[in-house]
XYZ file of C-alpha atoms in Angstrom:
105
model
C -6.410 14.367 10.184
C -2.791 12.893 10.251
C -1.865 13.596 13.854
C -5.554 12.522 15.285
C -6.064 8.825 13.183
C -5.630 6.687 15.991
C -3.596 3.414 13.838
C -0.508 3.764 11.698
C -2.415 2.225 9.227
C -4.810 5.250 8.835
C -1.775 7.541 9.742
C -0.445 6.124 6.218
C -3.386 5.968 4.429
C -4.443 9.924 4.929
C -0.982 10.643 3.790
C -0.514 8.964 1.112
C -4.211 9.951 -0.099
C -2.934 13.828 0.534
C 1.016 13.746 -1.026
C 0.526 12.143 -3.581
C -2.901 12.923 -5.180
C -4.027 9.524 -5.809
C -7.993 8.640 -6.157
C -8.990 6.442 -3.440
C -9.989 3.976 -6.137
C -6.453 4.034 -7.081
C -5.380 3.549 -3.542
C -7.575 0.757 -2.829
C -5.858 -1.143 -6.236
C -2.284 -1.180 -4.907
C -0.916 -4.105 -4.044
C 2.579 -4.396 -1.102
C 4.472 -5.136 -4.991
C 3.155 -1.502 -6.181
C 4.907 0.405 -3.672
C 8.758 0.799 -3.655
C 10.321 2.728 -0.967
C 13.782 2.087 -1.163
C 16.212 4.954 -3.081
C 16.544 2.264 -5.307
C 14.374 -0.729 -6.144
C 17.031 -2.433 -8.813
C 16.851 -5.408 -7.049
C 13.211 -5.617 -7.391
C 13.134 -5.651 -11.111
C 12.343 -1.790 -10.903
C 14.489 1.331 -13.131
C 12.787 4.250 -11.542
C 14.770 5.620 -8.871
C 13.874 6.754 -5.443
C 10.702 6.059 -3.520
C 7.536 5.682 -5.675
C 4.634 3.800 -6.200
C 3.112 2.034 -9.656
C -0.339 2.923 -10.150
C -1.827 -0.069 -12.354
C -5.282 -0.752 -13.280
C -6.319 -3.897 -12.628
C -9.882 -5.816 -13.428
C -8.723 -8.378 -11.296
C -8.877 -6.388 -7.169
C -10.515 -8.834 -4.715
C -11.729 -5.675 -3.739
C -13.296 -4.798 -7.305
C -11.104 -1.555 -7.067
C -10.126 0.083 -10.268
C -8.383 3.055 -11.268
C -9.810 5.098 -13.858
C -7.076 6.251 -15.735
C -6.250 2.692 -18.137
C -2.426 3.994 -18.347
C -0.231 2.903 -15.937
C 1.987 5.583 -13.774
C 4.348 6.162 -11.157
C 4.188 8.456 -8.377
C 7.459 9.968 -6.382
C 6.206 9.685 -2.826
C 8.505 11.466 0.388
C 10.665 10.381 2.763
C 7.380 11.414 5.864
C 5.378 8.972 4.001
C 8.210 6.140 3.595
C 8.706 6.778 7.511
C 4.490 6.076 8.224
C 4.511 3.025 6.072
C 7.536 1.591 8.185
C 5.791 2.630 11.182
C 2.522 1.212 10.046
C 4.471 -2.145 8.987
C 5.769 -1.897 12.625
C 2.567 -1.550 13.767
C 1.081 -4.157 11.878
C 4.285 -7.101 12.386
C 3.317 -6.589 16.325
C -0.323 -8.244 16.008
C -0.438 -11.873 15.419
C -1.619 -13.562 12.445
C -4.566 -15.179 12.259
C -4.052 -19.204 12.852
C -4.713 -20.775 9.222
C -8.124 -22.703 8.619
C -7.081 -25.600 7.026
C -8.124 -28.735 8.664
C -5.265 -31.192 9.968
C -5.851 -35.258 9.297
């Protein structure tokens, strides 16, 4: 499924879905904050060393997506899936943000 998903972003997705063994519902919680790739994340306020993400439940997803389990966790992800979330950042930097909505006086 990996090598045939036709955006980074899927690319990602299916692999972090498959190496780490999180429930989509737990997927569809995280937040950019939850995932720390870095060997060491010290400077983000975070002891756990090497790449992981936090697996929180939260009641407050724009998405209304909530993971069952009401303890928190953290999940050791690998150095393949740090290298698809790059590419998918990549991937995602290259298309240009939508222009704001706010109404100029």
């Amino acid at each position: 499924m990996i090598a045939i998903a036709p955006r980074a972003r899927d690319r990602f997705l299916i692999a972090l879905l498959a190496c780490t063994g999180l429930r989509i519902g737990e997927r569809l919680g995280l937040h950019r904050g939850d995932m720390h790739l870095l060997a060491s994340s010290r400077a983000a306020g975070c002891g756990i060393e090497g790449p992981h993400v936090h697996v929180r439940r939260r009641t407050d997803n724009p998405n209304r997506a909530l993971a069952k389990s009401r303890f928190s966790r953290n999940v050791p992800v690998t150095a393949d899936l740090v290298a698809l979330y790059t590419d998918y950042q990549y991937e995602r930097d290259r298309w240009p943000r939508p222009r704001s909505r706010r109404w100029s006086s």
